mmCIF file of C-alpha atoms and ligand atoms in Angstrom:
data_model
loop_
_atom_site.group_PDB
_atom_site.id
_atom_site.type_symbol
_atom_site.label_atom_id
_atom_site.label_comp_id
_atom_site.label_asym_id
_atom_site.label_seq_id
_atom_site.Cartn_x
_atom_site.Cartn_y
_atom_site.Cartn_z
ATOM 1 C CA MET A 1 -2.236 1.668 30.773
ATOM 2 C CA ARG A 2 -2.074 4.193 28.073
ATOM 3 C CA LYS A 3 1.266 5.083 28.634
ATOM 4 C CA ILE A 4 2.217 1.418 28.159
ATOM 5 C CA ILE A 5 -0.007 1.705 25.033
ATOM 6 C CA LYS A 6 1.508 4.444 23.401
ATOM 7 C CA PHE A 7 4.821 3.012 24.550
ATOM 8 C CA ILE A 8 4.250 -0.247 23.002
ATOM 9 C CA VAL A 9 2.789 1.195 19.631
ATOM 10 C CA ARG A 10 5.199 3.776 19.000
ATOM 11 C CA ASN A 11 8.623 2.261 19.813
ATOM 12 C CA ILE A 12 7.851 -1.142 18.463
ATOM 13 C CA PRO A 13 8.268 -1.343 14.661
ATOM 14 C CA ARG A 14 5.328 -2.294 12.734
ATOM 15 C CA PRO A 15 6.582 -5.765 11.287
ATOM 16 C CA LEU A 16 7.416 -7.111 14.199
ATOM 17 C CA MET A 17 4.377 -5.331 15.923
ATOM 18 C CA ILE A 18 2.583 -7.458 13.578
ATOM 19 C CA LYS A 19 3.770 -10.667 14.471
ATOM 20 C CA LEU A 20 2.622 -9.290 17.970
ATOM 21 C CA SER A 21 -0.661 -8.650 16.928
ATOM 22 C CA LYS A 22 -1.970 -11.191 19.118
ATOM 23 C CA LEU A 23 -0.689 -8.677 21.949
ATOM 24 C CA VAL A 24 -3.120 -6.574 21.001
ATOM 25 C CA PHE A 25 -6.211 -8.998 21.359
ATOM 26 C CA PHE A 26 -5.135 -7.453 25.609
ATOM 27 C CA ILE A 27 -5.189 -3.964 24.654
ATOM 28 C CA LYS A 28 -9.054 -3.702 23.051
ATOM 29 C CA PRO A 29 -10.744 -3.992 26.381
ATOM 30 C CA PHE A 30 -9.683 -0.885 27.528
ATOM 31 C CA TYR A 31 -11.129 -0.008 23.929
ATOM 32 C CA LEU A 32 -14.752 -0.457 23.999
ATOM 33 C CA GLY A 33 -17.435 2.262 22.768
ATOM 34 C CA ASN A 34 -19.043 3.057 20.116
ATOM 35 C CA LYS A 35 -17.603 6.379 18.565
ATOM 36 C CA VAL A 36 -14.952 5.184 16.328
ATOM 37 C CA GLU A 37 -15.470 2.569 13.265
ATOM 38 C CA CYS A 38 -13.318 0.498 11.018
ATOM 39 C CA PRO A 39 -14.718 0.205 7.713
ATOM 40 C CA ILE A 40 -12.386 -2.775 6.704
ATOM 41 C CA CYS A 41 -13.222 -5.237 9.571
ATOM 42 C CA LYS A 42 -16.310 -3.263 10.371
ATOM 43 C CA LYS A 43 -15.207 -3.153 14.325
ATOM 44 C CA HIS A 44 -16.694 -0.503 15.899
ATOM 45 C CA TYR A 45 -15.031 1.285 19.300
ATOM 46 C CA ARG A 46 -14.042 4.169 22.022
ATOM 47 C CA LYS A 47 -10.982 5.092 20.084
ATOM 48 C CA PHE A 48 -8.432 3.481 18.099
ATOM 49 C CA LEU A 49 -5.017 3.284 19.185
ATOM 50 C CA PRO A 50 -1.994 5.834 18.921
ATOM 51 C CA TYR A 51 0.588 5.450 16.004
ATOM 52 C CA GLY A 52 3.643 7.243 14.980
ATOM 53 C CA ASN A 53 5.799 9.755 16.681
ATOM 54 C CA ASN A 54 3.831 13.140 16.024
ATOM 55 C CA ALA A 55 0.784 13.926 18.051
ATOM 56 C CA GLY A 56 -0.657 10.422 16.548
ATOM 57 C CA VAL A 57 -3.522 9.677 18.382
ATOM 58 C CA ASN A 58 -6.730 7.762 17.484
ATOM 59 C CA ARG A 59 -4.894 6.001 14.178
ATOM 60 C CA LEU A 60 -4.735 2.612 14.662
ATOM 61 C CA CYS A 61 -7.542 -0.110 14.534
ATOM 62 C CA PRO A 62 -7.072 -2.605 17.481
ATOM 63 C CA ASN A 63 -8.895 -5.684 15.410
ATOM 64 C CA CYS A 64 -6.882 -5.317 12.016
ATOM 65 C CA LEU A 65 -4.374 -3.329 12.595
ATOM 66 C CA SER A 66 -5.751 -0.149 9.834
ATOM 67 C CA LEU A 67 -4.746 3.180 9.416
ATOM 68 C CA GLU A 68 -6.121 5.931 7.768
ATOM 69 C CA ARG A 69 -4.576 5.350 3.947
ATOM 70 C CA HIS A 70 -6.254 1.495 4.722
ATOM 71 C CA ARG A 71 -9.203 2.445 4.738
ATOM 72 C CA LEU A 72 -9.313 5.234 2.196
ATOM 73 C CA ILE A 73 -8.363 2.658 -0.117
ATOM 74 C CA TRP A 74 -10.525 -0.023 0.923
ATOM 75 C CA ILE A 75 -13.544 2.750 1.106
ATOM 76 C CA TYR A 76 -12.477 3.748 -2.345
ATOM 77 C CA LEU A 77 -12.466 0.300 -3.401
ATOM 78 C CA ASN A 78 -15.732 -0.575 -2.481
ATOM 79 C CA LYS A 79 -17.978 3.291 -3.645
ATOM 80 C CA LYS A 80 -15.963 2.923 -6.287
ATOM 81 C CA THR A 81 -14.723 -0.002 -8.020
ATOM 82 C CA ASP A 82 -16.217 -3.557 -9.076
ATOM 83 C CA PHE A 83 -13.135 -4.260 -7.959
ATOM 84 C CA PHE A 84 -15.465 -7.424 -5.056
ATOM 85 C CA GLN A 85 -17.453 -8.181 -7.968
ATOM 86 C CA ALA A 86 -15.592 -8.536 -11.161
ATOM 87 C CA ASN A 87 -13.335 -10.871 -11.732
ATOM 88 C CA HIS A 88 -9.357 -9.383 -11.806
ATOM 89 C CA LYS A 89 -5.574 -10.207 -12.043
ATOM 90 C CA PHE A 90 -4.225 -8.379 -9.209
ATOM 91 C CA LEU A 91 -0.682 -8.056 -8.591
ATOM 92 C CA HIS A 92 -0.374 -6.321 -4.888
ATOM 93 C CA PHE A 93 3.400 -4.852 -4.020
ATOM 94 C CA ALA A 94 4.492 -4.997 -0.128
ATOM 95 C CA PRO A 95 0.878 -6.147 1.019
ATOM 96 C CA GLU A 96 -0.764 -4.477 3.602
ATOM 97 C CA GLN A 97 -1.807 -6.457 6.503
ATOM 98 C CA PRO A 98 -5.133 -5.459 7.021
ATOM 99 C CA PHE A 99 -5.490 -6.514 3.859
ATOM 100 C CA ILE A 100 -3.946 -9.715 2.576
ATOM 101 C CA LYS A 101 -6.223 -12.175 4.437
ATOM 102 C CA ARG A 102 -9.328 -10.673 3.049
ATOM 103 C CA PHE A 103 -8.216 -9.779 -0.503
ATOM 104 C CA LYS A 104 -6.930 -13.842 -0.724
ATOM 105 C CA LYS A 105 -10.115 -14.917 0.652
ATOM 106 C CA LEU A 106 -12.414 -13.463 -2.815
ATOM 107 C CA LYS A 107 -13.155 -15.863 -5.352
ATOM 108 C CA ASN A 108 -13.392 -13.375 -8.068
ATOM 109 C CA LEU A 109 -9.662 -11.983 -7.916
ATOM 110 C CA ASN A 110 -6.320 -14.091 -9.053
ATOM 111 C CA TYR A 111 -4.208 -12.363 -6.426
ATOM 112 C CA THR A 112 -0.721 -12.601 -6.394
ATOM 113 C CA THR A 113 1.801 -10.976 -3.616
ATOM 114 C CA ALA A 114 5.087 -9.714 -4.365
ATOM 115 C CA ASP A 115 8.048 -8.355 -2.279
ATOM 116 C CA ILE A 116 11.511 -8.096 -2.377
ATOM 117 C CA VAL A 117 12.122 -9.469 1.489
ATOM 118 C CA SER A 118 8.753 -10.209 2.659
ATOM 119 C CA PRO A 119 9.020 -14.533 3.463
ATOM 120 C CA ILE A 120 5.151 -14.185 2.812
ATOM 121 C CA ALA A 121 5.466 -12.823 -0.035
ATOM 122 C CA ASP A 122 3.718 -15.049 -3.358
ATOM 123 C CA LEU A 123 6.932 -13.334 -5.912
ATOM 124 C CA HIS A 124 10.098 -11.853 -4.255
ATOM 125 C CA ILE A 125 10.769 -9.206 -6.933
ATOM 126 C CA ASP A 126 12.597 -6.111 -8.120
ATOM 127 C CA ILE A 127 9.458 -3.490 -8.276
ATOM 128 C CA LEU A 128 12.119 -1.756 -10.848
ATOM 129 C CA LYS A 129 12.844 -4.761 -12.747
ATOM 130 C CA THR A 130 10.387 -7.635 -12.189
ATOM 131 C CA GLY A 131 10.544 -9.625 -15.125
ATOM 132 C CA LEU A 132 6.766 -10.000 -15.174
ATOM 133 C CA GLU A 133 5.457 -10.013 -18.881
ATOM 134 C CA SER A 134 3.850 -6.711 -19.951
ATOM 135 C CA ASN A 135 -0.166 -5.925 -20.467
ATOM 136 C CA ASN A 136 -0.535 -8.889 -17.643
ATOM 137 C CA TYR A 137 -2.862 -7.198 -14.376
ATOM 138 C CA ASP A 138 -6.225 -5.144 -14.284
ATOM 139 C CA ILE A 139 -5.085 -3.688 -11.287
ATOM 140 C CA ILE A 140 -1.795 -3.257 -9.370
ATOM 141 C CA PHE A 141 -1.515 -1.907 -5.623
ATOM 142 C CA ALA A 142 2.397 -0.966 -4.266
ATOM 143 C CA ASN A 143 1.416 1.544 -1.447
ATOM 144 C CA HIS A 144 4.208 3.436 0.207
ATOM 145 C CA VAL A 145 6.776 1.808 -2.130
ATOM 146 C CA LEU A 146 7.854 4.804 -4.057
ATOM 147 C CA GLU A 147 9.545 6.703 -1.559
ATOM 148 C CA HIS A 148 11.943 4.193 -0.818
ATOM 149 C CA VAL A 149 12.694 3.355 -4.171
ATOM 150 C CA GLU A 150 16.369 4.238 -6.194
ATOM 151 C CA ASN A 151 14.013 5.262 -8.694
ATOM 152 C CA ASP A 152 10.288 6.116 -8.248
ATOM 153 C CA ILE A 153 9.875 6.734 -12.203
ATOM 154 C CA PHE A 154 11.155 3.861 -13.323
ATOM 155 C CA ALA A 155 9.218 2.286 -10.925
ATOM 156 C CA MET A 156 6.487 3.634 -12.325
ATOM 157 C CA LYS A 157 7.277 3.235 -15.808
ATOM 158 C CA GLU A 158 7.586 -0.694 -14.738
ATOM 159 C CA ILE A 159 3.644 -0.784 -13.096
ATOM 160 C CA PHE A 160 2.684 1.103 -16.286
ATOM 161 C CA ARG A 161 4.335 -2.157 -18.453
ATOM 162 C CA LEU A 162 2.570 -4.610 -16.177
ATOM 163 C CA LEU A 163 -1.512 -3.452 -16.929
ATOM 164 C CA LYS A 164 -3.582 -4.393 -19.180
ATOM 165 C CA SER A 165 -4.919 -1.553 -21.489
ATOM 166 C CA GLY A 166 -7.873 -0.601 -19.395
ATOM 167 C CA GLY A 167 -6.317 -1.554 -15.951
ATOM 168 C CA TRP A 168 -5.684 0.817 -12.861
ATOM 169 C CA ALA A 169 -2.992 0.856 -10.000
ATOM 170 C CA ILE A 170 -2.445 2.292 -6.969
ATOM 171 C CA MET A 171 1.181 3.746 -5.853
ATOM 172 C CA GLN A 172 -0.233 5.842 -2.599
ATOM 173 C CA VAL A 173 3.348 7.411 -0.690
ATOM 174 C CA PRO A 174 3.572 9.851 2.130
ATOM 175 C CA ILE A 175 3.215 13.660 0.582
ATOM 176 C CA ASN A 176 4.588 16.565 1.937
ATOM 177 C CA PHE A 177 1.641 19.165 1.101
ATOM 178 C CA LYS A 178 3.703 22.153 2.235
ATOM 179 C CA SER A 179 6.095 21.923 -0.996
ATOM 180 C CA GLN A 180 4.830 22.275 -5.470
ATOM 181 C CA ILE A 181 7.836 19.506 -5.989
ATOM 182 C CA THR A 182 9.300 16.473 -4.811
ATOM 183 C CA ASP A 183 12.230 16.479 -2.917
ATOM 184 C CA GLU A 184 14.529 14.154 -3.244
ATOM 185 C CA ASP A 185 18.870 14.094 -3.398
ATOM 186 C CA PRO A 186 20.702 10.555 -4.096
ATOM 187 C CA ASN A 187 23.778 11.999 -2.044
ATOM 188 C CA ILE A 188 22.050 11.870 1.222
ATOM 189 C CA THR A 189 22.536 8.366 2.379
ATOM 190 C CA ASP A 190 22.964 8.778 6.601
ATOM 191 C CA PRO A 191 19.155 7.242 8.274
ATOM 192 C CA LYS A 192 19.190 10.472 10.779
ATOM 193 C CA GLU A 193 20.163 13.196 7.580
ATOM 194 C CA ARG A 194 16.868 11.147 5.755
ATOM 195 C CA GLU A 195 14.757 11.136 8.421
ATOM 196 C CA LYS A 196 14.799 14.607 8.858
ATOM 197 C CA ARG A 197 14.635 15.572 5.289
ATOM 198 C CA PHE A 198 12.725 13.291 3.986
ATOM 199 C CA GLY A 199 10.408 11.776 6.989
ATOM 200 C CA GLN A 200 12.036 8.113 7.230
ATOM 201 C CA TYR A 201 15.054 6.781 8.131
ATOM 202 C CA ASP A 202 14.884 4.793 4.978
ATOM 203 C CA HIS A 203 13.116 7.491 2.401
ATOM 204 C CA VAL A 204 15.238 8.546 0.012
ATOM 205 C CA ARG A 205 12.845 11.455 -1.473
ATOM 206 C CA TYR A 206 9.856 13.555 -0.122
ATOM 207 C CA HIS A 207 6.874 13.396 -3.321
ATOM 208 C CA GLY A 208 5.514 17.051 -2.993
ATOM 209 C CA LEU A 209 1.957 18.055 -4.902
ATOM 210 C CA ASP A 210 3.865 17.341 -8.593
ATOM 211 C CA TYR A 211 3.622 13.822 -6.893
ATOM 212 C CA PRO A 212 0.217 13.133 -9.708
ATOM 213 C CA ASN A 213 2.386 14.732 -12.177
ATOM 214 C CA ARG A 214 5.047 12.448 -12.090
ATOM 215 C CA LEU A 215 2.707 9.343 -12.432
ATOM 216 C CA GLU A 216 1.448 10.869 -15.432
ATOM 217 C CA SER A 217 4.279 11.810 -16.928
ATOM 218 C CA VAL A 218 5.194 7.945 -17.174
ATOM 219 C CA GLY A 219 1.784 7.590 -19.598
ATOM 220 C CA PHE A 220 -1.504 7.193 -16.829
ATOM 221 C CA ILE A 221 -3.963 9.147 -16.201
ATOM 222 C CA VAL A 222 -4.742 10.111 -13.079
ATOM 223 C CA GLU A 223 -8.380 10.171 -11.079
ATOM 224 C CA LYS A 224 -8.359 11.832 -7.700
ATOM 225 C CA PHE A 225 -11.338 9.909 -4.764
ATOM 226 C CA GLU A 226 -11.327 12.454 -2.418
ATOM 227 C CA VAL A 227 -13.463 11.530 0.812
ATOM 228 C CA GLU A 228 -14.630 15.160 1.778
ATOM 229 C CA LYS A 229 -16.568 14.999 -1.770
ATOM 230 C CA ILE A 230 -18.827 12.308 -0.373
ATOM 231 C CA PHE A 231 -18.367 11.913 3.891
ATOM 232 C CA SER A 232 -19.677 14.482 6.000
ATOM 233 C CA GLN A 233 -17.510 15.608 8.745
ATOM 234 C CA ASN A 234 -18.823 14.016 11.136
ATOM 235 C CA GLN A 235 -18.642 10.408 9.365
ATOM 236 C CA ILE A 236 -14.874 11.376 8.473
ATOM 237 C CA GLU A 237 -14.313 11.879 12.127
ATOM 238 C CA ARG A 238 -15.824 8.345 12.679
ATOM 239 C CA ILE A 239 -13.823 6.393 10.940
ATOM 240 C CA ARG A 240 -11.086 8.693 11.160
ATOM 241 C CA LEU A 241 -9.957 9.228 7.988
ATOM 242 C CA ASP A 242 -7.079 11.714 6.546
ATOM 243 C CA LYS A 243 -9.367 14.434 4.862
ATOM 244 C CA ASN A 244 -5.644 15.969 3.482
ATOM 245 C CA GLU A 245 -5.216 12.749 1.723
ATOM 246 C CA ILE A 246 -6.276 12.352 -1.322
ATOM 247 C CA LEU A 247 -5.929 8.748 -3.357
ATOM 248 C CA TYR A 248 -4.891 8.906 -6.682
ATOM 249 C CA ILE A 249 -5.987 6.403 -9.281
ATOM 250 C CA ALA A 250 -3.018 6.093 -12.240
ATOM 251 C CA LYS A 251 -5.531 4.279 -15.455
ATOM 252 C CA LYS A 252 -3.870 2.606 -18.406
ATOM 253 C CA GLN A 253 -5.647 3.706 -21.182
HETATM 254 ZN ZN1 ZN B 301 -10.540 -2.416 11.550
#
């Protein structure tokens, strides 16, 4: 059974797996237990499902399909913001599956989803050129988008433009913690070459530790949220967070 589960989560592309999420229903009985807990859907399990290629064990919530990065954002929203209480005009690019239904249910949000391709998004727009009104949103999310777009700085500028003064954005990207600077080369278009150099066949860059500086370069004030500062090692293990991942909150003054 373990091999079958590993095969499924490693080989079926995530968008397809989301469509097949009812399949996960049959996997759940094998994961009953109380060693890990998902803060998003509040379910607990013996462990989470594996995900990704490199020893990616114990990562994916069998119920809501959250990964470490989704759980990190959820915790930040709960602990550090009035996201769930105050009224916010909120634009969400490339909306993540564990969040969409939950955000749509929140009556305090004026919530719009956006994606260049996904048919389920409210708006079909390009993050580089949205055509939307300036100074109009309190919150914008665009997670795991900027490593795909031709010019990430242009996209950051566009998000800065769309935010109201006092608004904030979350734009997480994969970061190569071993590199001080972002690695990009528009001449690399071969999917295999991109996978080798940027970590995935459709990534056009691999951001380095200079990522927050790139956000600052377009005018954002960047704040960091680090789980190790608020949780014990046991809690981090139970929720299964990636302690290397820093959440950057990009604020427009
Ligand atoms: Zn969950």
